[in-house]
mmCIF file of N, CA and C in Angstrom:
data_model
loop_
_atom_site.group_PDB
_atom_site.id
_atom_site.type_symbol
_atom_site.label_atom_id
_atom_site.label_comp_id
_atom_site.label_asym_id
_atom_site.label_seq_id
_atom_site.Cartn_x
_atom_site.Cartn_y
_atom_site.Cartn_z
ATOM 1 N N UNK A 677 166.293 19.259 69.548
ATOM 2 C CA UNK A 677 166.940 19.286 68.254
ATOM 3 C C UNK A 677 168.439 19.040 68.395
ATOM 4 N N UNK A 678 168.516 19.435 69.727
ATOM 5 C CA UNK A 678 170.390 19.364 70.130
ATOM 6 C C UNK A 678 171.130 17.791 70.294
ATOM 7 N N UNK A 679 170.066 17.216 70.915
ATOM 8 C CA UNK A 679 170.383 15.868 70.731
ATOM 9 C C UNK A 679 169.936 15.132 69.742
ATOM 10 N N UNK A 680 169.382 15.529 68.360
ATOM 11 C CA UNK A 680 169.072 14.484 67.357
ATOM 12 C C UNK A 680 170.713 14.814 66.905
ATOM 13 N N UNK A 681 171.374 15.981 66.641
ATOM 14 C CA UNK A 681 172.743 16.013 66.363
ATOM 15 C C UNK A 681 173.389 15.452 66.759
ATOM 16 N N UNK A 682 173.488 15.083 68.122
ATOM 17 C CA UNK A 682 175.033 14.945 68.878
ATOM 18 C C UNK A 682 174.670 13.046 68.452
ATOM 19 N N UNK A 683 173.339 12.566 68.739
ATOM 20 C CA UNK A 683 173.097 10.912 68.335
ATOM 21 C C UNK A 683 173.685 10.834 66.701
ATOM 22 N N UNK A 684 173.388 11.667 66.021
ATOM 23 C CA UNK A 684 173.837 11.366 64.399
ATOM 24 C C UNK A 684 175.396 11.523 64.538
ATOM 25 N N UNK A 685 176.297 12.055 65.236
ATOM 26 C CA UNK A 685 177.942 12.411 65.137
ATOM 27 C C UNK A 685 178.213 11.038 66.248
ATOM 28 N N UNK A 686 177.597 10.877 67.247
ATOM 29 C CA UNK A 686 177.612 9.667 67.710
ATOM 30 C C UNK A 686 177.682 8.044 66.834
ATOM 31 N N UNK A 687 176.705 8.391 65.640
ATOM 32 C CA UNK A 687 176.176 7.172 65.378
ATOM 33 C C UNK A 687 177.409 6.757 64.257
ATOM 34 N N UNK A 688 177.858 8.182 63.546
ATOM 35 C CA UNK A 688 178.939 8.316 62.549
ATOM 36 C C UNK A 688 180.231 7.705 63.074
ATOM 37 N N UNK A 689 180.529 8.412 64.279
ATOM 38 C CA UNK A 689 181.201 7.580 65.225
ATOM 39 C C UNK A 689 181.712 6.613 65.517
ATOM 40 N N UNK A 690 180.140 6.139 66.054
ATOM 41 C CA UNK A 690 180.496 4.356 66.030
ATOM 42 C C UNK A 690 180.564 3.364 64.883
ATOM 43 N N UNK A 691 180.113 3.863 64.123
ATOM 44 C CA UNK A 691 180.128 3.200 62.650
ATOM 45 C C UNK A 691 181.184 3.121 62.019
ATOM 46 N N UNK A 692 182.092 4.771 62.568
ATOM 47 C CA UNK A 692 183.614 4.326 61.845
ATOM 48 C C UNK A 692 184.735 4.054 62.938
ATOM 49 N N UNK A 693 184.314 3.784 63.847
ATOM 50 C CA UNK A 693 184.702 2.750 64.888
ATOM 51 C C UNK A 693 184.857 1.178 64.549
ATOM 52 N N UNK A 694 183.603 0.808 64.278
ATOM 53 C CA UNK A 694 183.348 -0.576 64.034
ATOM 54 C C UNK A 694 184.251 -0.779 62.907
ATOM 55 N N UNK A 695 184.157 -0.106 61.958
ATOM 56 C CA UNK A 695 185.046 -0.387 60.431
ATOM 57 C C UNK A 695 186.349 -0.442 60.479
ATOM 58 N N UNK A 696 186.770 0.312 61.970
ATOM 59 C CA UNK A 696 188.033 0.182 62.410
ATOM 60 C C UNK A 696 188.459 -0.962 63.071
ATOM 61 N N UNK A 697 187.512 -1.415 64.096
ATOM 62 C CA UNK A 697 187.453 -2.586 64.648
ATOM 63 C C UNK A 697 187.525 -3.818 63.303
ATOM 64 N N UNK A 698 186.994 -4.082 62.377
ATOM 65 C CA UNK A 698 187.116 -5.139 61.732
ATOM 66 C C UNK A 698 188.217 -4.449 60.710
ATOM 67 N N UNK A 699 188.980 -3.598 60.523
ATOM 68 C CA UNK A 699 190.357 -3.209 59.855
ATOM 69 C C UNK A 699 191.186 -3.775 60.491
ATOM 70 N N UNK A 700 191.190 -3.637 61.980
ATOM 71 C CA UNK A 700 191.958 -4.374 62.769
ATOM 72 C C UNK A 700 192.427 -5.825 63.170
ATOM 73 N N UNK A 701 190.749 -6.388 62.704
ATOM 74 C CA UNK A 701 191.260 -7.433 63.033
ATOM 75 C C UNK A 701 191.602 -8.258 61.948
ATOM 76 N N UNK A 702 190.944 -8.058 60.176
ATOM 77 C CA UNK A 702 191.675 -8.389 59.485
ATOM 78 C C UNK A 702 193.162 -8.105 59.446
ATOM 79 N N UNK A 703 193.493 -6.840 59.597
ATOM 80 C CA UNK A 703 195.257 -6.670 60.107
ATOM 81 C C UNK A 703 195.781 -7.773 60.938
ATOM 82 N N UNK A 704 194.935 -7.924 62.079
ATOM 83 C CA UNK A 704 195.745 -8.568 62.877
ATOM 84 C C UNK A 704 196.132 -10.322 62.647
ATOM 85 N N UNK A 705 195.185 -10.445 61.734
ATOM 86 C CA UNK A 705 194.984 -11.959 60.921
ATOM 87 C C UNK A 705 196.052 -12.225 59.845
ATOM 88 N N UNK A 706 196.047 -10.964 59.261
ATOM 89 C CA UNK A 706 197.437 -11.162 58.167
ATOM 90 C C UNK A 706 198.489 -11.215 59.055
ATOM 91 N N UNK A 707 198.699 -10.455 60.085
ATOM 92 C CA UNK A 707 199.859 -10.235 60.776
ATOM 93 C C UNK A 707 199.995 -11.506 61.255
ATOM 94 N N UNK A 708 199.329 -12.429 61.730
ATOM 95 C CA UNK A 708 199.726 -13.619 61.675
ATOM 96 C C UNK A 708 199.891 -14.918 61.194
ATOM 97 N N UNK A 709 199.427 -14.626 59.874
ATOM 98 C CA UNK A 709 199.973 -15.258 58.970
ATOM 99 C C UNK A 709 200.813 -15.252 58.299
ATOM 100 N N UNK A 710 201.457 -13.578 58.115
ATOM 101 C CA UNK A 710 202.980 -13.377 57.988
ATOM 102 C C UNK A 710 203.826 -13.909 59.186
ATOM 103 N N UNK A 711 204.009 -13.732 59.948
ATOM 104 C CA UNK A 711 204.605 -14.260 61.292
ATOM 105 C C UNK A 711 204.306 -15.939 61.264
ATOM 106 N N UNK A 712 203.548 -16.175 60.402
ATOM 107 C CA UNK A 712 203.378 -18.047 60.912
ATOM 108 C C UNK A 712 203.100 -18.301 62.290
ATOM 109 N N UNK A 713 202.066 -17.981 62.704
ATOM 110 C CA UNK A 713 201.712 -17.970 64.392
ATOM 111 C C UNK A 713 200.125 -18.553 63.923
ATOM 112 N N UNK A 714 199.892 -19.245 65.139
ATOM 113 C CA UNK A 714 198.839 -20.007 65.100
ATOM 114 C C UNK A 714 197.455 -19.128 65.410
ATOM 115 N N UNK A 715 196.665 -19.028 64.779
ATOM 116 C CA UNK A 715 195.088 -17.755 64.776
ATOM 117 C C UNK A 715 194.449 -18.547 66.210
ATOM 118 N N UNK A 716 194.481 -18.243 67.487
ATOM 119 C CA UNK A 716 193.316 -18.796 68.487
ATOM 120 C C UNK A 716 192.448 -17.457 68.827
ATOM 121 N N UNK A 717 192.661 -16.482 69.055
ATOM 122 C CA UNK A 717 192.069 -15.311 69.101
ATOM 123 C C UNK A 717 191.989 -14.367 69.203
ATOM 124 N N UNK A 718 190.927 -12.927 68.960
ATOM 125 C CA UNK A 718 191.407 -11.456 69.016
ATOM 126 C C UNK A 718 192.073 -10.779 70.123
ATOM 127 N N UNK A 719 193.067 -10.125 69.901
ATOM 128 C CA UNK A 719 192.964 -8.963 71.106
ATOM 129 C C UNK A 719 192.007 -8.643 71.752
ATOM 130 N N UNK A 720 192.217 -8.775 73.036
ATOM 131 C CA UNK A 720 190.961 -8.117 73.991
ATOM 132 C C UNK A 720 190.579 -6.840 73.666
ATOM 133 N N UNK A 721 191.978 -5.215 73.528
ATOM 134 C CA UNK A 721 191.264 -4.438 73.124
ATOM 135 C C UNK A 721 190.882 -4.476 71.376
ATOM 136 N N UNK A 722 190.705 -5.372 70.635
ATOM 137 C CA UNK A 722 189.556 -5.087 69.202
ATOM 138 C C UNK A 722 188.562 -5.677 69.604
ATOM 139 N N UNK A 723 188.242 -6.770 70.462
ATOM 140 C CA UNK A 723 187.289 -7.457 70.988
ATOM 141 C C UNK A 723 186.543 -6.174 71.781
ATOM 142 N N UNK A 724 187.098 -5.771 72.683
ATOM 143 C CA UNK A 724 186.554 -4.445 73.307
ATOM 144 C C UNK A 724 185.816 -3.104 72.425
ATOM 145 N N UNK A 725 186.930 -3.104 71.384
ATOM 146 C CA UNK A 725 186.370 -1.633 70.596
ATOM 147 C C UNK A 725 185.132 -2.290 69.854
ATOM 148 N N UNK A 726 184.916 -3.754 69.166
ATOM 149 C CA UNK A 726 184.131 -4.185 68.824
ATOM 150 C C UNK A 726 182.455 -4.095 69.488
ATOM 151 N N UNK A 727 183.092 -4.757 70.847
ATOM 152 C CA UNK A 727 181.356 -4.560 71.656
ATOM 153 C C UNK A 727 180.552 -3.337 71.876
ATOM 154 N N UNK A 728 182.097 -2.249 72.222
ATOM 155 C CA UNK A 728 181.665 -1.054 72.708
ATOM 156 C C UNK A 728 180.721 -0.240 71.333
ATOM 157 N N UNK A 729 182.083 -0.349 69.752
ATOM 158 C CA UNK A 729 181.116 0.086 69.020
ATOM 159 C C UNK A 729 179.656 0.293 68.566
ATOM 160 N N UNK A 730 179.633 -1.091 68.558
ATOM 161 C CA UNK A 730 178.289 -2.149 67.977
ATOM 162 C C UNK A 730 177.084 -1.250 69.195
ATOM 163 N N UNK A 731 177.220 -1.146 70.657
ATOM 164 C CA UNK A 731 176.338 -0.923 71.293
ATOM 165 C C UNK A 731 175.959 1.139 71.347
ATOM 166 N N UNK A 732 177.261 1.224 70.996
ATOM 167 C CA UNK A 732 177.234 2.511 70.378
ATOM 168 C C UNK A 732 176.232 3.368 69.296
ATOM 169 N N UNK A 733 176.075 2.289 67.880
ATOM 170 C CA UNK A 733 175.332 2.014 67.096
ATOM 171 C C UNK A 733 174.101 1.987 67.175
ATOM 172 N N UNK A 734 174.130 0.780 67.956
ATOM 173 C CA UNK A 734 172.519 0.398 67.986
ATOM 174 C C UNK A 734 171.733 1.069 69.283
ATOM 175 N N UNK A 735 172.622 2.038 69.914
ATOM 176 C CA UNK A 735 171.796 2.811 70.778
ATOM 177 C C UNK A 735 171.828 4.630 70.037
ATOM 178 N N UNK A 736 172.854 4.850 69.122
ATOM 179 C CA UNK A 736 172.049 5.886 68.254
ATOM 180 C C UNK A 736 171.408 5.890 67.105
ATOM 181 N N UNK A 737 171.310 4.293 66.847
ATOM 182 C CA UNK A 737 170.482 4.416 65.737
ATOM 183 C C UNK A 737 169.413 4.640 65.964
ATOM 184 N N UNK A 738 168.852 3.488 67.565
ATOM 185 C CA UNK A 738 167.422 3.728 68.021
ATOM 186 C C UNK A 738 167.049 5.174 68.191
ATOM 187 N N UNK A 739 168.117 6.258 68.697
ATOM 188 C CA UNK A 739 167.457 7.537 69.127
ATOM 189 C C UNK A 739 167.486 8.012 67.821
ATOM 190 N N UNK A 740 167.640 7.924 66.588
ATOM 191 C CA UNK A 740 167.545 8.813 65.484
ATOM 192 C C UNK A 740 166.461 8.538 64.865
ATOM 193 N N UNK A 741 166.019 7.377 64.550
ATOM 194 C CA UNK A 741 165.261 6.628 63.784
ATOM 195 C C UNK A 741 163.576 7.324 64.602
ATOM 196 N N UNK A 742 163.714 7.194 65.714
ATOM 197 C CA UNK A 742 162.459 8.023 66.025
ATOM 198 C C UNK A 742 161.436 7.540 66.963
ATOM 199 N N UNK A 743 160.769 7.468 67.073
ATOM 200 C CA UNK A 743 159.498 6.472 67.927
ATOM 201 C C UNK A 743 158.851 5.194 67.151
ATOM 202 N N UNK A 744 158.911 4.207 67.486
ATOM 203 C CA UNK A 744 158.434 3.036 66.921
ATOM 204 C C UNK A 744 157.226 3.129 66.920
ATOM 205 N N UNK A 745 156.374 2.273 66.149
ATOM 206 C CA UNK A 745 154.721 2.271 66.144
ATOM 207 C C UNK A 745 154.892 0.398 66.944
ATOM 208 N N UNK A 746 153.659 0.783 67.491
ATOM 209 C CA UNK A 746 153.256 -0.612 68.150
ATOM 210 C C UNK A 746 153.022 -1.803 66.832
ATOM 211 N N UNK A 747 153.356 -2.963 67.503
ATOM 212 C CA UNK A 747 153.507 -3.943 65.958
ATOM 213 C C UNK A 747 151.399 -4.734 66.640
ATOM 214 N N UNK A 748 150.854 -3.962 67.495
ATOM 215 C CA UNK A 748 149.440 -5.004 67.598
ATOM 216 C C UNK A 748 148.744 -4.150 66.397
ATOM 217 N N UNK A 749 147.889 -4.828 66.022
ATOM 218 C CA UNK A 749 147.247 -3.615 65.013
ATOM 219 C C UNK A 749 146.311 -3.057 66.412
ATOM 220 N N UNK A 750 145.717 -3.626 66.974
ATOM 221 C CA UNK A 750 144.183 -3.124 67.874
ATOM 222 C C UNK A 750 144.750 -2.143 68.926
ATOM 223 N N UNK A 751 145.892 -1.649 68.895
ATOM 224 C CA UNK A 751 146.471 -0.344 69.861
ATOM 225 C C UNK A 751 146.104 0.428 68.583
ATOM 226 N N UNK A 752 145.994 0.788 67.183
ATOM 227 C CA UNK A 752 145.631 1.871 66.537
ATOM 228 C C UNK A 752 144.200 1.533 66.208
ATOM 229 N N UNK A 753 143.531 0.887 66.662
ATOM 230 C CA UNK A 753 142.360 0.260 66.485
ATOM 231 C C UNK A 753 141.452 1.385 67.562
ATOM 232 N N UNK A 754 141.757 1.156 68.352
ATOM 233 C CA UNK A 754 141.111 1.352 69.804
ATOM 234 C C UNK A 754 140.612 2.788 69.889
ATOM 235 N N UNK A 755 141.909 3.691 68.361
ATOM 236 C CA UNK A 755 141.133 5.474 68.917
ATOM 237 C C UNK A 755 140.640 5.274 68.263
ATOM 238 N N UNK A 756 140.043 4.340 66.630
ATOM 239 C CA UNK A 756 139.015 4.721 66.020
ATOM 240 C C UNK A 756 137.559 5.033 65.846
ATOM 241 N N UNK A 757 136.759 5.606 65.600
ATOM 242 C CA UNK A 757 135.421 5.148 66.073
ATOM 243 C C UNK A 757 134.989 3.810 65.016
ATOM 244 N N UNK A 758 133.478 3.777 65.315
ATOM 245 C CA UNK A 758 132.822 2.800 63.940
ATOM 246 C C UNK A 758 132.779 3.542 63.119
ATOM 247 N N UNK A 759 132.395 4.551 63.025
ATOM 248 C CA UNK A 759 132.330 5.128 61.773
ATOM 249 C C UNK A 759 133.367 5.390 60.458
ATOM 250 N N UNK A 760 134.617 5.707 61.060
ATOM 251 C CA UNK A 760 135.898 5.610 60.068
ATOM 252 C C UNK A 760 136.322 4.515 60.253
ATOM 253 N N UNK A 761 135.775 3.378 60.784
ATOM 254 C CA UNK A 761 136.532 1.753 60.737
ATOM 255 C C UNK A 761 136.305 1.482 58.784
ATOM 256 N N UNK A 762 135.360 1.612 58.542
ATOM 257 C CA UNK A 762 134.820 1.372 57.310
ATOM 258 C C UNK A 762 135.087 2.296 56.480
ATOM 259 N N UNK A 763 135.721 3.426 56.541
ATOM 260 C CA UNK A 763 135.896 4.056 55.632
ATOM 261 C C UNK A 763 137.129 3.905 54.895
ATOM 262 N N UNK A 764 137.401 3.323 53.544
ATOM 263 C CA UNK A 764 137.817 3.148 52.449
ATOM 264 C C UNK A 764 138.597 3.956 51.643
ATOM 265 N N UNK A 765 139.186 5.447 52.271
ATOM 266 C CA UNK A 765 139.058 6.365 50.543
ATOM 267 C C UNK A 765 139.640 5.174 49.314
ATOM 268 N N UNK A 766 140.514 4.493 49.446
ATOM 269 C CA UNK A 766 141.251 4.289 47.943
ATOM 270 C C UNK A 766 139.822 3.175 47.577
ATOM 271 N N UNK A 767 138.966 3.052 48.269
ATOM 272 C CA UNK A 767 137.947 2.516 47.439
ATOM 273 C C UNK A 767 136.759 3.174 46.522
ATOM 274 N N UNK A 768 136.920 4.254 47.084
ATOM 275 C CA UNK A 768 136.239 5.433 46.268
ATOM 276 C C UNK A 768 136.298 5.117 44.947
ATOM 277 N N UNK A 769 134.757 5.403 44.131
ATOM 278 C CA UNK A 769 134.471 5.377 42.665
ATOM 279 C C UNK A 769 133.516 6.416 41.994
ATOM 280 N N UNK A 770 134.233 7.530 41.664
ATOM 281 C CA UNK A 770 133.632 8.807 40.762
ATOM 282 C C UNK A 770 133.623 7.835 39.470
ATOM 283 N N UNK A 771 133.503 7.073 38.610
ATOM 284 C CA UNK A 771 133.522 6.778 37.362
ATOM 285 C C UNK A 771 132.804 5.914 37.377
ATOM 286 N N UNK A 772 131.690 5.063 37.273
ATOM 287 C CA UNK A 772 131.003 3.925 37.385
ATOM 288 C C UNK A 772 130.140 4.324 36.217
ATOM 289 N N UNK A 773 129.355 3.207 36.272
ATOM 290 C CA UNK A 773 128.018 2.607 35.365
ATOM 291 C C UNK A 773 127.212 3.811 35.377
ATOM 292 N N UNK A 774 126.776 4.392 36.344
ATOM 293 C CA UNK A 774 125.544 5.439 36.643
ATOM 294 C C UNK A 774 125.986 6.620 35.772
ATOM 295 N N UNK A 775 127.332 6.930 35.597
ATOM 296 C CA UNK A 775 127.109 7.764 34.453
ATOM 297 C C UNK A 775 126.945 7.877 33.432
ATOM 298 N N UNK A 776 126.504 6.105 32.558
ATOM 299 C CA UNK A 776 126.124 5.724 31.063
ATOM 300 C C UNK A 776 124.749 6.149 31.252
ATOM 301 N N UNK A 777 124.017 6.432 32.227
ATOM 302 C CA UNK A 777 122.492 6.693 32.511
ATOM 303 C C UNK A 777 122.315 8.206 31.976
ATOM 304 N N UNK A 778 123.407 9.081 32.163
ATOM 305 C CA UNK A 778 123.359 10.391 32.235
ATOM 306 C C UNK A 778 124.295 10.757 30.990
ATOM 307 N N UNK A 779 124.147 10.273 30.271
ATOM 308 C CA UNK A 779 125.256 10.595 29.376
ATOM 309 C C UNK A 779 125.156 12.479 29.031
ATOM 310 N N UNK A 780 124.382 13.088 28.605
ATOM 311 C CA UNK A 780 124.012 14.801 28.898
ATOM 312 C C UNK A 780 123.547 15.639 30.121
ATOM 313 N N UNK A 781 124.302 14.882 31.116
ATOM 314 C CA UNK A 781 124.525 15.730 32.417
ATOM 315 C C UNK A 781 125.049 16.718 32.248
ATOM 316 N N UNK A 782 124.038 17.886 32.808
ATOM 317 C CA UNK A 782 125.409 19.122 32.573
ATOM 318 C C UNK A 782 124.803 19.530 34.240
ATOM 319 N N UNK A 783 125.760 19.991 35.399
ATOM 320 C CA UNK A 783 125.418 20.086 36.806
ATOM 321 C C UNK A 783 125.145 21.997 36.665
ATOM 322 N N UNK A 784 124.119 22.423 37.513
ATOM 323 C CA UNK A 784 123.872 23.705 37.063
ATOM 324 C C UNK A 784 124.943 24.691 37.769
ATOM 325 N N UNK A 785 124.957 26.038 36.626
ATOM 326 C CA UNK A 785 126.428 26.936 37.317
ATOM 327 C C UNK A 785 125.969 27.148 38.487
ATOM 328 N N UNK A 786 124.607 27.689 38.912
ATOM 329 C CA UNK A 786 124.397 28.320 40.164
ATOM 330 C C UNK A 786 122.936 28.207 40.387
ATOM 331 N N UNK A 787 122.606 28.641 41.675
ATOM 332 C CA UNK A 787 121.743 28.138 42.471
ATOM 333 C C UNK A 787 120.732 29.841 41.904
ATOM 334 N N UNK A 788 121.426 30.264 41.474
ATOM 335 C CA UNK A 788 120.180 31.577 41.245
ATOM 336 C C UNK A 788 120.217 31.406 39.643
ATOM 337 N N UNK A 789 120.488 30.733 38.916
ATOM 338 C CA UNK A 789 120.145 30.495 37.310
ATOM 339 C C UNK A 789 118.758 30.892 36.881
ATOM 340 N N UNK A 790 117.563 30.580 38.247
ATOM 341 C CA UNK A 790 116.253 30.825 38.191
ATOM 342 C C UNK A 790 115.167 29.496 37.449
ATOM 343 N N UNK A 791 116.333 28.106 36.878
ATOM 344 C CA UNK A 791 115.780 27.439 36.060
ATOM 345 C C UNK A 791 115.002 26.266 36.917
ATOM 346 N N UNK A 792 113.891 26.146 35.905
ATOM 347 C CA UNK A 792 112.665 25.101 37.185
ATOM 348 C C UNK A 792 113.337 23.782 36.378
ATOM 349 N N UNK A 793 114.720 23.359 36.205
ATOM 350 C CA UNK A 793 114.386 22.000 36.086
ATOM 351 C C UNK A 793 115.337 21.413 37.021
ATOM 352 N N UNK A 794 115.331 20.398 37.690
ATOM 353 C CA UNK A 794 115.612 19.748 38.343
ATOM 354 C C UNK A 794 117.133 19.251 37.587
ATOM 355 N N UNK A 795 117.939 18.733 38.756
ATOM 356 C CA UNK A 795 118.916 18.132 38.451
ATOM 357 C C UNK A 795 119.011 17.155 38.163
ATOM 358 N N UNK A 796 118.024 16.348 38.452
ATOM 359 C CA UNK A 796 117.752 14.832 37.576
ATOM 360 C C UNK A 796 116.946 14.411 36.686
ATOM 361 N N UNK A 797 116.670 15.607 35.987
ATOM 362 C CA UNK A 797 115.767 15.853 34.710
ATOM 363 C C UNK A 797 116.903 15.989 33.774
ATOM 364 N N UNK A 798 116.229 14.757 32.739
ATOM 365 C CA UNK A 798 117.487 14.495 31.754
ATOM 366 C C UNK A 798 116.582 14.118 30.159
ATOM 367 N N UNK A 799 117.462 15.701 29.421
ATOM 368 C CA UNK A 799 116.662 15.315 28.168
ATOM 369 C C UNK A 799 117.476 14.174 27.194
ATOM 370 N N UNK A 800 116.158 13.231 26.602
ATOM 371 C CA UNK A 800 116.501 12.184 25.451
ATOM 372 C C UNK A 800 116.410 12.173 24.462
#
């Protein structure tokens, strides 16, 4: 738990690192265009705080974000059996046709009611 913290103050970090890094170097772009000096390229150290940030980043983002899932589908394939390969819930259907058959279904309260009629005995 100690290190999901210290990666999130890390990641804050580098993020306002980087924002510093490109503060800088827009600064350093005006600064030479006030000066009338010809733009060939950054300072080594914003070039530096730049790389360092960026790898900063993208190595606490990976530890925060969590464990990746495999992108094959057949690695989550492989624990299934046959039997839940096919199983559907959001295809599930309590409401269909078969209950225009039954329109005075009533399901019995209990199993000791004592009544001899069957549950698929349906008066018309």
């Amino acid at each position: 738990m100690g290190t999901k913290i210290v990666n999130r103050i890390m990641l804050i970090a580098g993020l306002i690192s980087l924002l510093h890094s490109a503060f800088s170097a827009a600064h350093h772009r005006t600064y030479l265009r006030l000066t009338e000096q010809d733009w060939t390229r950054l300072p080594v150290d914003i070039v530096v705080q730049i790389v360092v940030s960026l790898l900063v980043v993208v190595y606490n983002l990976i530890q925060v974000v969590g464990n990746f899932k495999e992108i094959r589908a057949t690695v989550d394939m492989q624990e299934k059996s046959w039997d839940t390969l096919g199983n559907l819930p959001s295809f599930y259907t309590f409401n269909h046709r078969g209950m225009a058959l039954y329109q005075n279904y009533e399901p019995e309260e209990s199993s000791s009611a004592g009544g001899s009629k069957s549950s698929l005995d349906v008066d018309y």
